[in-house]
CSV table of C-alpha atoms in Angstrom, one decimal:
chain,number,residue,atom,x,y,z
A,8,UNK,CA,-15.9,14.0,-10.1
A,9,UNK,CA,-18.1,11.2,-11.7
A,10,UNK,CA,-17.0,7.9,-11.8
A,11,UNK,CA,-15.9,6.5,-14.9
A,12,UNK,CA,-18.2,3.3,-16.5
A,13,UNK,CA,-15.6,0.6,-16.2
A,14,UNK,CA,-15.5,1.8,-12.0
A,15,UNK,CA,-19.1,1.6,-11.6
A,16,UNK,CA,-19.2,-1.7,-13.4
A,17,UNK,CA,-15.9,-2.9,-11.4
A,18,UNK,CA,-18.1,-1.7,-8.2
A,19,UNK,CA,-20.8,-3.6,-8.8
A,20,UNK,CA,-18.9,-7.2,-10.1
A,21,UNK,CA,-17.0,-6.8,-6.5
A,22,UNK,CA,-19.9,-6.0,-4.9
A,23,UNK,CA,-21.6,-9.4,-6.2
A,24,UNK,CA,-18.9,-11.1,-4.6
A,25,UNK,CA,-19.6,-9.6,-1.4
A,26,UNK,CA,-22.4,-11.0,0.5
A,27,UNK,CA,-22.7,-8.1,3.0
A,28,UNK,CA,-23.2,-5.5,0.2
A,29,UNK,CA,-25.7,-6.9,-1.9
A,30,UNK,CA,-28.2,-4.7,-0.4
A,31,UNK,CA,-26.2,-1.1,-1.6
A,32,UNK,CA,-27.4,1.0,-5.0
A,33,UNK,CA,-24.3,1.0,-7.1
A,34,UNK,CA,-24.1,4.4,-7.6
A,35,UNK,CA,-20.6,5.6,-5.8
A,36,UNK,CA,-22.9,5.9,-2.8
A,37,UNK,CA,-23.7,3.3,-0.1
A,38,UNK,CA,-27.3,3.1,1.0
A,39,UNK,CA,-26.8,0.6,4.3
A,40,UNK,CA,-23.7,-0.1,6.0
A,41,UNK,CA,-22.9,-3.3,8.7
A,42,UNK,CA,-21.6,-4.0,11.7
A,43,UNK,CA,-17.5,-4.4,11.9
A,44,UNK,CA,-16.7,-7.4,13.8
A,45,UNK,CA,-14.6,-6.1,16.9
A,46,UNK,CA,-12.0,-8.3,19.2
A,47,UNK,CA,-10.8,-7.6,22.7
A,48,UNK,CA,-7.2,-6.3,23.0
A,49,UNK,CA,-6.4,-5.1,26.4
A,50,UNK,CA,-10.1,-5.4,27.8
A,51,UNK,CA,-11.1,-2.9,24.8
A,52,UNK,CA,-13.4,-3.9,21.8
A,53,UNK,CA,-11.3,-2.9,18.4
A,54,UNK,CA,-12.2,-3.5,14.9
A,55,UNK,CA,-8.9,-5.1,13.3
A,56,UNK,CA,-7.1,-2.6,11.0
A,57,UNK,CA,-6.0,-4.0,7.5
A,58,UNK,CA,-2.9,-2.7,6.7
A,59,UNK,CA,-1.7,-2.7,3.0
A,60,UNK,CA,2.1,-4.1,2.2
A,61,UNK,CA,3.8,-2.1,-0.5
A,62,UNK,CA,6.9,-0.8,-1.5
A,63,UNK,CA,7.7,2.5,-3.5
A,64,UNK,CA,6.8,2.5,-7.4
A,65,UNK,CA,4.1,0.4,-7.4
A,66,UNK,CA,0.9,2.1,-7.4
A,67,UNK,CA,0.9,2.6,-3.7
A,68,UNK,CA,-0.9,5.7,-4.0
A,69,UNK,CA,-3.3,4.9,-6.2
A,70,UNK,CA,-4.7,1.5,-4.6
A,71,UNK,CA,-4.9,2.8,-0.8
A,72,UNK,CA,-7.6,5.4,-2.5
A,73,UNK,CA,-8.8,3.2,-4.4
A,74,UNK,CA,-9.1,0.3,-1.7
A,75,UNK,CA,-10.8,3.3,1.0
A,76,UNK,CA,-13.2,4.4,-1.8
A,77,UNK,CA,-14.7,1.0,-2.7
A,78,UNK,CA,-14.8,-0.4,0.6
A,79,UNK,CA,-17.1,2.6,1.8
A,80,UNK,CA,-19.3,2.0,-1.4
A,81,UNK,CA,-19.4,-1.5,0.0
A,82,UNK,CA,-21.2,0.0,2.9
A,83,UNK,CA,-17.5,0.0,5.2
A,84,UNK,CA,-16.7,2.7,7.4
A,85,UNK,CA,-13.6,3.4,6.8
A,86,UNK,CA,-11.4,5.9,9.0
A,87,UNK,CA,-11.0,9.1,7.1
A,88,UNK,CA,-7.3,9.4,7.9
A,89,UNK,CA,-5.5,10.7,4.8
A,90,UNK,CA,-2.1,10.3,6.0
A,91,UNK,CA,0.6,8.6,4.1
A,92,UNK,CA,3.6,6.2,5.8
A,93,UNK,CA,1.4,6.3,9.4
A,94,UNK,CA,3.7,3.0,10.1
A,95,UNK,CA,7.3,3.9,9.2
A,96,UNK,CA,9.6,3.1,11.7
A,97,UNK,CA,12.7,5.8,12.5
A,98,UNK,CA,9.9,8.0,11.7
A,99,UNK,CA,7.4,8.1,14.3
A,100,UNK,CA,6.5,12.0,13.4
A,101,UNK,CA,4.5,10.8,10.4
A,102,UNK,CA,1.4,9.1,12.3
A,103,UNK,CA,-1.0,11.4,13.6
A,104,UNK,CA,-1.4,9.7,16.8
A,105,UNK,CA,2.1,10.0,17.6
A,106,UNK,CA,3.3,11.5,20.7
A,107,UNK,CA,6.7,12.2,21.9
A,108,UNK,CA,5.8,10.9,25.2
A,109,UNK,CA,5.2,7.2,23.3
A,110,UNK,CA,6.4,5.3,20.4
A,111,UNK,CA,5.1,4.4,16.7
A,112,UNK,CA,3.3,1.1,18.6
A,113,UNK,CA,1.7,3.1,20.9
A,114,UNK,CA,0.0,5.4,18.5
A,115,UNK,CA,-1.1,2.3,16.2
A,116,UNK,CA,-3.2,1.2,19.4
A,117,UNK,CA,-4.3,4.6,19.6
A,118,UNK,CA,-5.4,5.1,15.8
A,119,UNK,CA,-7.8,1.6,15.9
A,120,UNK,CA,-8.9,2.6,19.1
A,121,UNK,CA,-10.0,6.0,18.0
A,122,UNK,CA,-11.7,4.1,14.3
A,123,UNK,CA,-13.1,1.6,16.4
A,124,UNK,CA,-15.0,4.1,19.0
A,125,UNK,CA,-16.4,5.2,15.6
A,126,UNK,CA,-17.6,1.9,14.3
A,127,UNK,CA,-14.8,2.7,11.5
A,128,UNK,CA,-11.8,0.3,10.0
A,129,UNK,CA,-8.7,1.8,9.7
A,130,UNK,CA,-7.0,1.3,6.1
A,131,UNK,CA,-3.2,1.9,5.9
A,132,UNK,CA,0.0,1.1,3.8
A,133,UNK,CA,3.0,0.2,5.4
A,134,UNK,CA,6.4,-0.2,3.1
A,135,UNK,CA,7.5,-3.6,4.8
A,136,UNK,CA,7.4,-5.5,8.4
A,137,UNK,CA,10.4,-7.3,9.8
A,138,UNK,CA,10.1,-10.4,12.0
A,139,UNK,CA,13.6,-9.9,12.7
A,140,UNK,CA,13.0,-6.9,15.2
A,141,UNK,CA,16.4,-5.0,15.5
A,142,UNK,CA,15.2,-2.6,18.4
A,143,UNK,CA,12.9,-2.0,20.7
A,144,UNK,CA,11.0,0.1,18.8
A,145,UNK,CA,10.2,-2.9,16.1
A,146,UNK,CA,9.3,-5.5,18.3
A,147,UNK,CA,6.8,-3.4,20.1
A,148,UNK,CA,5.2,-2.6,16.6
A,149,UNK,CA,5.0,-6.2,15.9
A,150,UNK,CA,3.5,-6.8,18.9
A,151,UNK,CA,0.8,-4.0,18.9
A,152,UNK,CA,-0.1,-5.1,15.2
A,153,UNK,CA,-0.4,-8.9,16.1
A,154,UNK,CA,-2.4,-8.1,19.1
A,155,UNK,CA,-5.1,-6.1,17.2
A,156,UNK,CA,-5.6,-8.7,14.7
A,157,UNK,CA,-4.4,-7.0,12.0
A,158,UNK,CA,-5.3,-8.0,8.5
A,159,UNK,CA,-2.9,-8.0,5.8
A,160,UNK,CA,-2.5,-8.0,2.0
A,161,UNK,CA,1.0,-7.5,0.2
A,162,UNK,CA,0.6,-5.8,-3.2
A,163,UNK,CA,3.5,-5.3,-5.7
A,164,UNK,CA,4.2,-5.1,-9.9
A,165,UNK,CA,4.3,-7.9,-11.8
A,166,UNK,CA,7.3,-6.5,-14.0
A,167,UNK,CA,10.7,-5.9,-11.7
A,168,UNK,CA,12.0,-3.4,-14.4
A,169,UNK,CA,8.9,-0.7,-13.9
A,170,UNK,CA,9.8,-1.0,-10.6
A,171,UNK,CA,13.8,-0.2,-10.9
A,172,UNK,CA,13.0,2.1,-13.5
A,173,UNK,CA,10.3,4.1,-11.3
A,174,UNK,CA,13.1,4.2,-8.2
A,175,UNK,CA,15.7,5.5,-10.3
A,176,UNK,CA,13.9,8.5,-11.9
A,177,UNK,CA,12.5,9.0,-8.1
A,178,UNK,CA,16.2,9.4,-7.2
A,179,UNK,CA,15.3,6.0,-4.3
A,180,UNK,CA,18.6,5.2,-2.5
A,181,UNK,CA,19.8,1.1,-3.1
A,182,UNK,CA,18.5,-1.2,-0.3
A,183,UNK,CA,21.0,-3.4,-1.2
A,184,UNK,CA,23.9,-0.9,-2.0
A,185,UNK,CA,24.2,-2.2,-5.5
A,186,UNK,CA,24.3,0.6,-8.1
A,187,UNK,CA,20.9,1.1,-10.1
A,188,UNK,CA,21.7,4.3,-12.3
A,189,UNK,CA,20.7,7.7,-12.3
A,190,UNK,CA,17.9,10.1,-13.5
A,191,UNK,CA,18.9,11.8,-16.6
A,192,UNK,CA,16.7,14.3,-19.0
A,193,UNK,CA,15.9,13.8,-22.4
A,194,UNK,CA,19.0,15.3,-23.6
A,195,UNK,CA,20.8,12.6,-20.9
A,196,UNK,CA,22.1,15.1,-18.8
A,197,UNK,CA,21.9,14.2,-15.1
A,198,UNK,CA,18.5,15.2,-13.6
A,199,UNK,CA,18.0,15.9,-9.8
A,200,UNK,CA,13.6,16.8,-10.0
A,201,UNK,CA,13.6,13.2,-8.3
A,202,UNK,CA,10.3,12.9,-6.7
A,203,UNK,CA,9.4,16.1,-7.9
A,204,UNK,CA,9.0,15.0,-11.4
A,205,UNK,CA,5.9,13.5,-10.9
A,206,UNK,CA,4.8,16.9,-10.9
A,207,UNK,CA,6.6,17.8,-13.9
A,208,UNK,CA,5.8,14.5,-16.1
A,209,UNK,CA,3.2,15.5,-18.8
A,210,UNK,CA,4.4,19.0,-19.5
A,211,UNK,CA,7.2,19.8,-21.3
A,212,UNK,CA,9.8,18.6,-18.4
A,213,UNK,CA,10.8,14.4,-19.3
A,214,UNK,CA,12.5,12.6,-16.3
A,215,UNK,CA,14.5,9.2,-17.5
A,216,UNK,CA,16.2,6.5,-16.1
A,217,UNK,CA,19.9,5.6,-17.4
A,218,UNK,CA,20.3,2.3,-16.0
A,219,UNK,CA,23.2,0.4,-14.9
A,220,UNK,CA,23.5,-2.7,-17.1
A,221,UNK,CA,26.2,-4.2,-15.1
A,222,UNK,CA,24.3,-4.6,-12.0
A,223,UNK,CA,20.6,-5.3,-14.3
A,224,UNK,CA,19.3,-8.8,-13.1
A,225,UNK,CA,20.8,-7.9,-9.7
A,226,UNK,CA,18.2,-5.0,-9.5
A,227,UNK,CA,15.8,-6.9,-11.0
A,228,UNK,CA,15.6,-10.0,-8.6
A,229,UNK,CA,15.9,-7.8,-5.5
A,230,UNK,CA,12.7,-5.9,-6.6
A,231,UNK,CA,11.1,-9.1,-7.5
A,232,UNK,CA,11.8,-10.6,-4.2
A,233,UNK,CA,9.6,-8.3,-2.0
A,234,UNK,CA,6.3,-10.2,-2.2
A,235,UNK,CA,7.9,-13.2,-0.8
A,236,UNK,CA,10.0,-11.3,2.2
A,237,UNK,CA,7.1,-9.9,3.2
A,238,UNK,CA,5.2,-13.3,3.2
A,239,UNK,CA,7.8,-14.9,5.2
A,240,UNK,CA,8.2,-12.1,7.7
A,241,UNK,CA,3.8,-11.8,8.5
A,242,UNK,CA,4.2,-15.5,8.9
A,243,UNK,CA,7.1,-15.6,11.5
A,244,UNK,CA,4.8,-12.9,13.3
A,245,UNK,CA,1.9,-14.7,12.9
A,246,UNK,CA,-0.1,-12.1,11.4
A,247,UNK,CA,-3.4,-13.3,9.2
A,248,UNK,CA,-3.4,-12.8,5.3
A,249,UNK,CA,-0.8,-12.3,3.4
A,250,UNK,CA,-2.1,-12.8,0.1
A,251,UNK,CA,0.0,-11.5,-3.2
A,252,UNK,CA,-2.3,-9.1,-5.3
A,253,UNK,CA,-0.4,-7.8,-8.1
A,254,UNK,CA,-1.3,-3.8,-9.3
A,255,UNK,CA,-1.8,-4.3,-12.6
A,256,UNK,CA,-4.8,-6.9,-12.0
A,257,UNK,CA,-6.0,-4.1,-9.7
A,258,UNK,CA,-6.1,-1.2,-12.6
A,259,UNK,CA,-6.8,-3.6,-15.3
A,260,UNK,CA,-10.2,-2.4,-15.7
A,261,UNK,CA,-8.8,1.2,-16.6
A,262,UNK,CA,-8.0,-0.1,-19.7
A,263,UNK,CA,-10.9,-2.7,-21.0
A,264,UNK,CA,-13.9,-3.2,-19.8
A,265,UNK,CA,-12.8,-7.0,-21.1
A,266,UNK,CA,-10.3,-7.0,-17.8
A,267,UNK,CA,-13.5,-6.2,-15.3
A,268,UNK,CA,-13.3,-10.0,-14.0
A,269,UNK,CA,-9.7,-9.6,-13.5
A,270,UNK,CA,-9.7,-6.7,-11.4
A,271,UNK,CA,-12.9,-7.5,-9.4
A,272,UNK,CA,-11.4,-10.8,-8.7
A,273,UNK,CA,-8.2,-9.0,-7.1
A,274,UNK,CA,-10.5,-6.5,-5.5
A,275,UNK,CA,-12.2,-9.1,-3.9
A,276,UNK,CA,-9.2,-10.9,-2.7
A,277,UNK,CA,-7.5,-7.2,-1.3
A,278,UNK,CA,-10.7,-6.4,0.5
């Protein structure tokens, strides 16, 4: 599929801003590539993997794709590993690198190891860290990720209520245990597609949210508190970045080609 004339222009406004790409032909393909820098963990030379921050219903999909696609027309190798949640703890069976013999740290360092024998970075999206490690399990991930100089951004929505409304059609259990409401159809019957509407949406087939007014600014505060959780936790770490990149700075340019310095300024500062 071609790319749309607000992406190529996005690509090329980002790729102004970065030095090592000036030399590519803006055309979705990239004509020289560079060196990753590499650092030694455990007397082996790995290229630090950047691991994206974000929580469920907010465009988490959308900018991993997004973020692998541009950096490659930057002239990045980037890892072609297309699995989702490769970094979810209590569920180790989702990274491809996982073995039953080791644990979700263990196949981290195996996944940059194998990007970095390839001269590739390895992009991925993680739902949260926790400085706070409750198990052996956590703190080893912490440990692995620090040790491998891993890069990180925290993306999230600017408005809480998307968010709450997203999780509630998407049938999302309460982190907090506070009632959010329930998915209903357009008749306001209850409505149990969950996830699966997001196949359905656009036909004939209308998931809604009835939300639970009581318990509103509750909701909306917890949802707007993720950003700085996750700051707090990279910090106690001590892992680089942490920089706050809102989505809809990141998608602006779908929508106006007057919004191209908006996004390619958050593009710049996610990659």
């Amino acid at each position: 599929m071609g790319r749309s004339r607000h992406a190529l222009a996005l690509l090329s406004m980002v790729a102004l801003m970065a030095p090592a790409a000036t030399a590519m032909m803006l055309n979705g393909n990239a004509s020289d590539t560079f060196e990753l820098e590499r650092h030694a963990v455990n007397g082996n030379a790995v290229i630090p993997p950047m691991m994206i921050l974000q929580r469920g219903c907010t465009g988490s999909s959308v900018v991993i794709r997004l973020a692998k696609e541009l950096l490659r027309d930057l002239g990045v190798k980037v890892h072609p590993n297309g699995k989702k949640e490769i970094m979810r703890t209590g569920h180790p069976e989702k990274n491809p690198w996982w073995t039953p013999e080791g644990d979700l740290a263990d196949a981290m360092r195996k996944g940059v190891q194998e990007a970095s024998d390839a001269g590739q970075v390895l992009v991925f999206n993680a739902f949260k860290v926790k400085s706070w490690a409750t198990n052996e399990e956590e703190r080893r991930l912490n440990e692995a990720l620090l040790d491998m100089d891993t890069r990180s951004v925290i993306v999230h929505r600017r408005n809480p209520l998307d968010i709450l409304t997203c999780e509630i059609r998407d049938c999302f259990e309460s982190v907090h245990g506070v009632p959010r409401g329930y998915p209903v159809d357009e008749k306001g019957d209850p409505d149990n597609s969950c996830f699966e509407r997001r196949k359905k949406d656009g036909t004939a087939h209308k998931t809604m949210a009835l939300i639970d007014l009581e318990h509103l600014q509750e909701n909306l505060e917890v949802a707007s508190e993720y950003p700085q959780q996750m700051q707090r936790s990279l910090s106690e770490i001590g892992l680089q970045g942490g920089s706050i990149i809102y989505f809809e700075d990141l998608v602006s340019h779908e929508y106006s080609e007057d919004n191209l310095d908006r996004s390619a300024s958050a593009w710049q500062n996610l990659l």
